[in-house]
Amino acid sequence: MEKNLNCCPDRFSQDDIEGGEEIVSLAVPLPLEIRKMTAMIFSEVKKTTISSSQLSKLNFSIDMFCQGWEKAYTRFGNKPDGELAYRDIVQRFYEAMTPQVRRNFFHSESPSGILKELRQILSPHPPAQIRISRELLTSRQRKTEVKRLRSNIYVPEFHKPIFILSAPRAGSTLLFETLLRFPDVWSTGEENHEVIERLPGLHPSAQNYASNRLSETEATPDTVSALRESFTLQMQDRDGSFYVDLSPSHRPDRIRFIEKTPKNALRAPFLKAAFPDARFIFLYRDPRENISSLMEGWRSRRFVAYRNIPGWPYREWSFLLVPGWRLLKESPLSEIAAYQWKMANSCILEDLQGMSADSWHTVCYTDLIRDPEKKIKEISKFAEFHWDTQVEQSFSNPLPISRMTLSPPSPNKWQRYKKEINAVLPSVEPLECMLKKL
């Protein structure tokens, strides 16, 4: 297989962003309609007991909202390129309102609930609510508790740690949660964005937000030591027992650690340098399904990775920061998602091809879903995990829906964005063909 995949392009070629004959458009209200909608809001608010100063602020916010909409409409009209611009304008307007106004007027079913309607225009599938789970609360509490342990921490040997590499929304959470059932596996139980990026030099701001790409150069002795310590402080076994809570006599000197953070799709060289005997699982997913899920994730605003980054005209960026991302600032969401899929998988494939064949294993998401027991047995053999009765029993029922799922799984779910995805498929088809041959 050829290894000529450019994962750090100097430019974003037209071949990467063009394709397809179908015309895609947004159902964007005309500026005059926006003026009428906001006039209704102002009229209804005036009937309440809102103070004159609050009313003045509302009037100013409405005016700014309308001006912003008119400017965006002049530039984009109903073209999909303007989706993120319109979303930014709506979100700014929403946040400019006082909590009282938002509560009483923007979530109702009356005409004053127009902001809710505007948000749904750009996201026909309602955003999933962010839930603060018991596990997340426990994790946050844990991060506070472990700070006091740093002076006494013993860092075990990370023997053949496993890193799952995939594009975001490719099913890595499902695979990760399934592998956590093995008796010899340790993990932090979650993605480690903060653990990695808070270390000096590893946050993209250290490289002027070029991307999430990390190379061997960043794997300095101090950084590697700090990373291993951070993992140790938070890692737990399949029963939820934290390593640092065990008595010294019960802490294993050598552990099998597994980690999955989607940004690691761009960090394989760094991880290999930090953990020389590391093993990698490359999980890839059909581009139609994956791009659709990325688009859904962007629209949900549950996966915002960075805010107000230099060179990006909008306030939020979701998922991993791929090389060449600044060239996407005038692209529709479908092209952004397609480019993220392409760059993530290209970088993974190129990086792994430079390693020994016995250090990585590929898994197709579709195969994992169709026959999970077979695929997990293949992975456990590659990873040298021990298969026990508890693992065996876990496959007596279908795999559970991942906790990161936004909407019910379906093989044809991507067709809700069929026109948008068909337009970008030519840009990813060569890579898709390569992945099918793995």
XYZ file of C-alpha atoms in Angstrom:
438
model
C 0.000 0.000 0.000
C 1.326 3.429 -0.881
C 2.338 5.693 1.959
C 2.010 9.009 0.158
C -0.685 10.598 2.313
C -0.125 14.262 2.980
C -1.541 14.948 6.444
C -0.145 18.475 6.722
C -1.058 20.092 3.400
C 0.163 23.545 2.460
C -3.212 24.365 1.005
C -6.745 23.074 0.891
C -7.212 22.080 -2.750
C -10.417 22.566 -4.681
C -10.449 18.801 -5.248
C -10.858 18.424 -1.494
C -13.918 20.619 -1.270
C -15.799 20.195 -4.529
C -17.949 17.394 -5.831
C -21.507 16.449 -6.526
C -24.276 18.059 -8.498
C -26.928 18.381 -5.820
C -27.715 21.845 -4.534
C -27.973 22.200 -0.769
C -29.548 25.212 0.901
C -30.631 26.424 4.313
C -34.143 27.518 5.226
C -32.936 30.958 6.292
C -35.503 33.704 7.033
C -35.171 36.930 5.095
C -33.855 39.954 7.023
C -37.326 41.524 6.834
C -38.805 38.435 8.480
C -36.186 38.656 11.230
C -37.166 42.289 11.826
C -40.806 41.280 12.182
C -39.954 38.390 14.518
C -37.821 40.525 16.815
C -40.441 43.302 16.808
C -42.904 40.743 18.166
C -40.439 39.817 20.909
C -39.906 43.454 21.878
C -43.631 44.144 21.854
C -44.374 41.248 24.203
C -41.515 42.062 26.559
C -42.781 45.635 26.890
C -45.999 44.282 28.391
C -44.106 42.764 31.328
C -42.626 44.361 34.425
C -39.180 44.526 32.896
C -37.235 47.645 33.898
C -36.588 50.462 31.438
C -32.841 49.791 31.537
C -33.384 46.117 30.730
C -35.757 47.088 27.940
C -33.138 49.421 26.518
C -30.544 46.654 26.560
C -32.981 44.335 24.827
C -33.660 46.931 22.142
C -29.918 47.316 21.532
C -29.404 43.540 21.378
C -32.261 43.195 18.916
C -30.792 45.887 16.712
C -27.362 44.219 16.750
C -28.974 40.875 16.000
C -30.876 42.239 13.018
C -27.842 44.054 11.648
C -25.732 40.919 12.000
C -28.385 38.836 10.257
C -28.660 41.325 7.376
C -24.889 41.336 6.929
C -24.708 37.537 6.968
C -27.642 37.238 4.581
C -26.005 39.625 2.131
C -22.909 37.443 2.183
C -24.377 33.939 2.344
C -28.073 34.076 1.537
C -29.392 30.541 2.044
C -26.114 28.827 1.124
C -24.854 26.181 3.585
C -21.572 28.099 3.879
C -23.392 30.476 6.212
C -24.639 27.911 8.726
C -21.978 28.597 11.345
C -22.289 32.354 10.845
C -26.039 32.301 11.416
C -25.615 30.009 14.404
C -23.102 32.404 15.933
C -25.485 35.331 15.496
C -28.386 33.468 17.115
C -26.234 32.259 19.984
C -24.845 35.737 20.684
C -28.359 37.138 20.731
C -29.524 34.413 23.065
C -26.654 34.986 25.481
C -27.191 38.746 25.426
C -30.655 38.315 26.910
C -31.137 38.397 30.653
C -32.032 35.054 32.263
C -35.535 36.412 32.956
C -36.168 37.256 29.311
C -34.716 33.953 28.108
C -36.816 31.987 30.542
C -40.086 33.754 29.827
C -39.868 34.421 26.139
C -37.423 32.200 24.290
C -38.575 28.751 25.334
C -42.301 29.181 25.019
C -44.588 27.921 22.289
C -45.978 31.404 21.693
C -44.772 33.706 18.893
C -42.132 35.026 21.283
C -40.438 31.626 21.182
C -39.019 32.574 17.824
C -35.410 32.260 18.921
C -36.036 28.601 19.594
C -37.403 28.350 16.062
C -34.367 30.119 14.639
C -32.045 27.687 16.348
C -33.992 24.758 14.927
C -33.792 26.196 11.416
C -30.064 25.562 11.464
C -30.347 22.294 13.356
C -33.530 20.446 12.400
C -32.674 17.755 14.954
C -32.803 19.342 18.434
C -29.433 19.525 20.200
C -28.921 16.848 22.811
C -28.904 18.227 26.304
C -25.644 18.060 28.203
C -26.185 15.825 31.180
C -23.922 15.913 34.206
C -23.763 12.218 35.032
C -22.893 10.721 38.386
C -19.741 9.311 36.786
C -18.681 12.744 35.567
C -19.290 14.323 38.946
C -17.291 11.552 40.598
C -14.491 12.085 38.094
C -14.354 15.812 38.788
C -14.302 15.216 42.511
C -11.560 12.674 41.975
C -9.362 15.144 40.116
C -9.536 17.445 43.120
C -8.794 14.681 45.601
C -5.744 13.264 43.842
C -3.811 16.531 43.953
C -2.816 15.800 47.522
C -1.316 12.441 46.500
C 1.273 13.731 44.044
C 4.152 13.763 46.504
C 3.665 10.064 47.346
C 2.654 8.637 43.991
C 4.302 5.507 42.678
C 4.124 5.204 38.889
C 3.954 1.601 37.661
C 5.328 0.273 34.400
C 2.949 0.898 31.498
C 3.395 -2.417 29.706
C 2.233 -2.408 26.075
C -0.400 0.293 26.630
C -3.244 0.317 24.115
C -4.301 3.496 22.325
C -7.481 3.572 20.236
C -7.017 5.819 17.219
C -9.986 6.983 15.188
C -11.714 9.987 13.725
C -14.192 11.546 16.166
C -17.649 9.928 16.140
C -16.281 6.703 14.652
C -17.427 4.504 17.542
C -14.337 4.739 19.726
C -16.362 5.230 22.924
C -18.296 2.024 22.278
C -15.087 0.095 21.624
C -13.361 1.639 24.642
C -16.226 0.844 27.004
C -16.357 -2.727 25.694
C -12.632 -3.290 26.265
C -12.904 -1.960 29.814
C -14.638 -5.238 30.698
C -11.349 -7.149 30.608
C -9.856 -8.014 33.997
C -6.321 -6.813 33.269
C -7.290 -3.421 31.860
C -6.711 -0.097 33.590
C -7.920 3.264 32.318
C -8.943 6.722 33.481
C -12.478 5.802 32.466
C -12.845 8.787 30.162
C -11.230 10.840 27.410
C -8.094 12.638 28.501
C -8.242 15.960 26.687
C -7.369 17.975 29.796
C -4.767 15.511 31.071
C -2.783 15.801 27.858
C -3.314 19.430 26.895
C -2.589 20.931 30.292
C 0.994 19.684 30.104
C 3.489 22.354 28.933
C 3.827 22.450 25.167
C 0.994 20.021 24.393
C -1.886 22.473 24.107
C -2.334 23.695 20.512
C -1.896 27.278 21.723
C 1.800 26.454 22.152
C 1.979 26.143 18.344
C -0.346 29.065 17.550
C -3.214 26.604 17.216
C -1.691 24.990 14.134
C -3.478 21.730 14.980
C -3.635 18.925 17.543
C -0.698 17.247 15.807
C 2.029 16.066 18.206
C 5.319 14.508 17.151
C 8.230 12.744 18.784
C 9.756 16.146 19.538
C 7.127 16.925 22.164
C 7.815 13.651 24.011
C 10.521 15.089 26.270
C 11.513 13.132 29.397
C 9.763 15.634 31.673
C 6.586 15.589 29.604
C 6.474 11.804 29.435
C 7.057 11.532 33.175
C 4.267 14.031 33.906
C 1.902 12.244 31.534
C 2.506 8.846 33.134
C 1.978 10.349 36.572
C -1.268 12.028 35.509
C -2.594 8.760 34.104
C -1.596 6.921 37.281
C -3.403 9.379 39.530
C -6.695 8.808 37.750
C -6.581 5.245 36.482
C -8.912 2.554 37.759
C -9.627 -1.095 37.083
C -12.826 -2.513 35.612
C -14.457 -2.569 39.050
C -13.840 1.144 39.563
C -11.048 0.753 42.140
C -8.478 3.505 41.780
C -4.852 2.468 41.614
C -3.704 5.076 44.142
C -6.372 3.954 46.628
C -5.023 0.418 46.792
C -2.588 -0.514 49.493
C 1.007 -0.620 48.211
C 1.027 -4.408 48.451
C -1.997 -4.639 46.137
C -0.801 -2.224 43.487
C 0.581 -4.088 40.481
C 4.049 -2.977 39.388
C 3.106 -3.517 35.752
C -0.264 -2.538 34.308
C -2.096 -2.819 30.984
C -3.431 0.641 30.275
C -5.947 1.566 27.577
C -6.707 5.089 26.424
C -8.926 6.734 23.853
C -9.101 10.415 23.059
C -10.142 11.304 19.486
C -7.431 13.962 19.188
C -4.919 11.111 19.453
C -5.664 10.487 15.783
C -3.038 13.193 15.232
C -0.671 12.116 18.030
C 0.521 8.592 17.188
C 4.211 9.626 16.780
C 4.117 11.353 20.174
C 2.444 8.412 21.890
C 4.885 5.927 20.364
C 7.818 8.014 21.591
C 6.287 8.343 25.056
C 5.397 4.637 25.264
C 7.825 2.734 22.979
C 6.035 -0.613 23.326
C 2.588 0.907 22.744
C -0.012 -0.933 20.693
C -2.562 0.865 18.540
C -6.096 -0.067 17.509
C -7.150 1.777 14.365
C -10.935 2.042 14.276
C -12.418 3.421 11.087
C -15.984 4.029 10.018
C -17.796 4.440 6.713
C -17.383 8.111 5.722
C -21.100 8.626 5.119
C -22.007 7.539 8.632
C -19.012 9.222 10.224
C -19.417 12.563 8.445
C -23.109 12.570 9.305
C -22.306 11.969 12.970
C -19.681 14.732 12.922
C -22.222 17.154 11.477
C -24.743 16.142 14.112
C -22.081 16.660 16.781
C -21.196 20.140 15.541
C -24.858 21.111 15.529
C -25.455 19.762 19.023
C -22.659 21.980 20.460
C -21.819 19.132 22.856
C -18.350 18.643 21.439
C -16.918 22.154 21.429
C -13.157 21.750 21.777
C -11.980 25.357 21.598
C -13.470 28.824 21.707
C -12.298 32.069 20.159
C -9.235 30.625 18.473
C -7.156 32.923 16.243
C -7.954 32.631 12.563
C -11.444 31.168 13.020
C -14.299 33.620 12.366
C -16.698 31.888 14.731
C -16.634 31.488 18.476
C -16.557 27.694 18.604
C -14.613 24.846 17.052
C -15.805 21.283 17.594
C -13.797 18.060 17.680
C -10.133 17.768 16.772
C -8.160 20.634 15.257
C -6.860 19.187 12.005
C -3.879 20.528 10.032
C -5.073 23.099 7.525
C -8.237 23.932 9.482
C -7.916 27.683 8.843
C -8.638 27.058 5.166
C -12.124 25.864 6.151
C -13.388 29.213 7.421
C -15.640 29.753 4.400
C -16.690 26.102 4.044
C -20.103 24.625 4.833
C -20.352 22.252 7.750
C -20.422 19.174 5.516
C -17.010 20.082 4.072
C -15.581 20.761 7.531
C -16.775 17.356 8.766
C -15.515 15.592 5.642
C -12.122 17.220 5.992
C -11.896 16.224 9.653
C -12.695 12.619 8.712
C -10.166 12.658 5.893
C -7.313 14.218 7.848
C -7.835 12.100 10.961
C -7.797 8.824 9.040
C -4.994 9.933 6.703
C -2.709 10.842 9.582
C -3.473 7.627 11.466
C -2.783 5.488 8.425
C 0.411 7.268 7.490
C 1.754 7.193 11.042
C 0.965 3.522 11.586
C 2.509 2.484 8.304
C 5.793 3.767 9.672
C 5.595 1.354 12.612
C 6.053 -2.397 12.813
C 3.048 -4.376 11.606
C 2.658 -6.174 14.947
C 2.135 -2.894 16.819
C -1.232 -2.016 15.278
C -4.536 -3.640 14.463
C -7.413 -2.338 12.335
C -11.125 -2.616 13.083
C -14.042 -1.572 10.908
C -16.908 -0.123 12.927
C -19.480 -1.933 10.789
C -17.819 -5.293 11.496
C -17.685 -4.488 15.203
C -21.427 -3.853 15.280
C -22.327 -6.900 13.178
C -20.246 -9.410 15.140
C -18.910 -7.800 18.319
C -17.807 -11.015 20.012
C -15.691 -12.066 17.037
C -14.051 -8.657 16.697
C -13.401 -8.261 20.405
C -11.772 -11.713 20.468
C -9.497 -10.615 17.628
C -8.620 -7.445 19.510
C -8.019 -9.277 22.782
C -5.640 -11.652 21.013
C -3.748 -8.724 19.491
C -3.694 -6.797 22.777
C -2.928 -9.911 24.861
C -5.899 -9.345 27.173
C -7.211 -12.205 29.273
C -10.704 -13.406 28.400
C -12.666 -14.462 31.486
C -16.218 -15.461 32.388
C -17.330 -11.889 33.037
C -16.189 -10.848 29.582
C -17.854 -13.888 28.035
C -21.161 -13.150 29.777
C -21.134 -9.546 28.596
C -21.709 -10.726 25.034
C -24.897 -12.597 25.895
C -26.742 -9.357 25.087
C -26.235 -6.832 22.258
C -23.668 -4.102 22.806
C -25.207 -1.189 24.721
C -25.637 2.201 23.107
C -22.594 4.371 23.792
C -23.057 7.146 26.354
C -21.845 9.634 23.725
C -24.650 8.764 21.283
C -26.728 11.786 20.269
C -29.628 10.027 18.562
C -30.726 6.390 18.161
C -28.340 4.400 15.924
C -29.491 3.437 12.450
C -27.562 2.258 9.359
C -29.376 4.823 7.213
C -29.313 7.696 9.670
C -26.747 9.510 7.540
C -29.343 9.993 4.815
C -30.902 12.843 6.776
C -27.912 14.803 5.416
C -27.795 12.907 2.131
C -27.506 15.901 -0.203
C -24.774 17.532 1.855
C -22.784 14.321 2.215
C -23.091 13.301 -1.427
C -21.579 16.648 -2.356
C -18.385 15.943 -0.399
C -17.965 12.210 -1.035
C -15.630 12.658 -4.037
C -13.094 14.296 -1.717
C -12.937 11.237 0.569
C -13.518 8.325 -1.796
C -9.794 7.636 -2.530
C -9.090 7.269 1.186
C -12.237 5.223 1.689
C -10.971 2.766 -0.932
C -7.637 2.491 0.868
C -9.309 1.796 4.205
C -11.472 -0.954 2.706
C -8.291 -2.792 1.682
C -6.906 -2.896 5.221
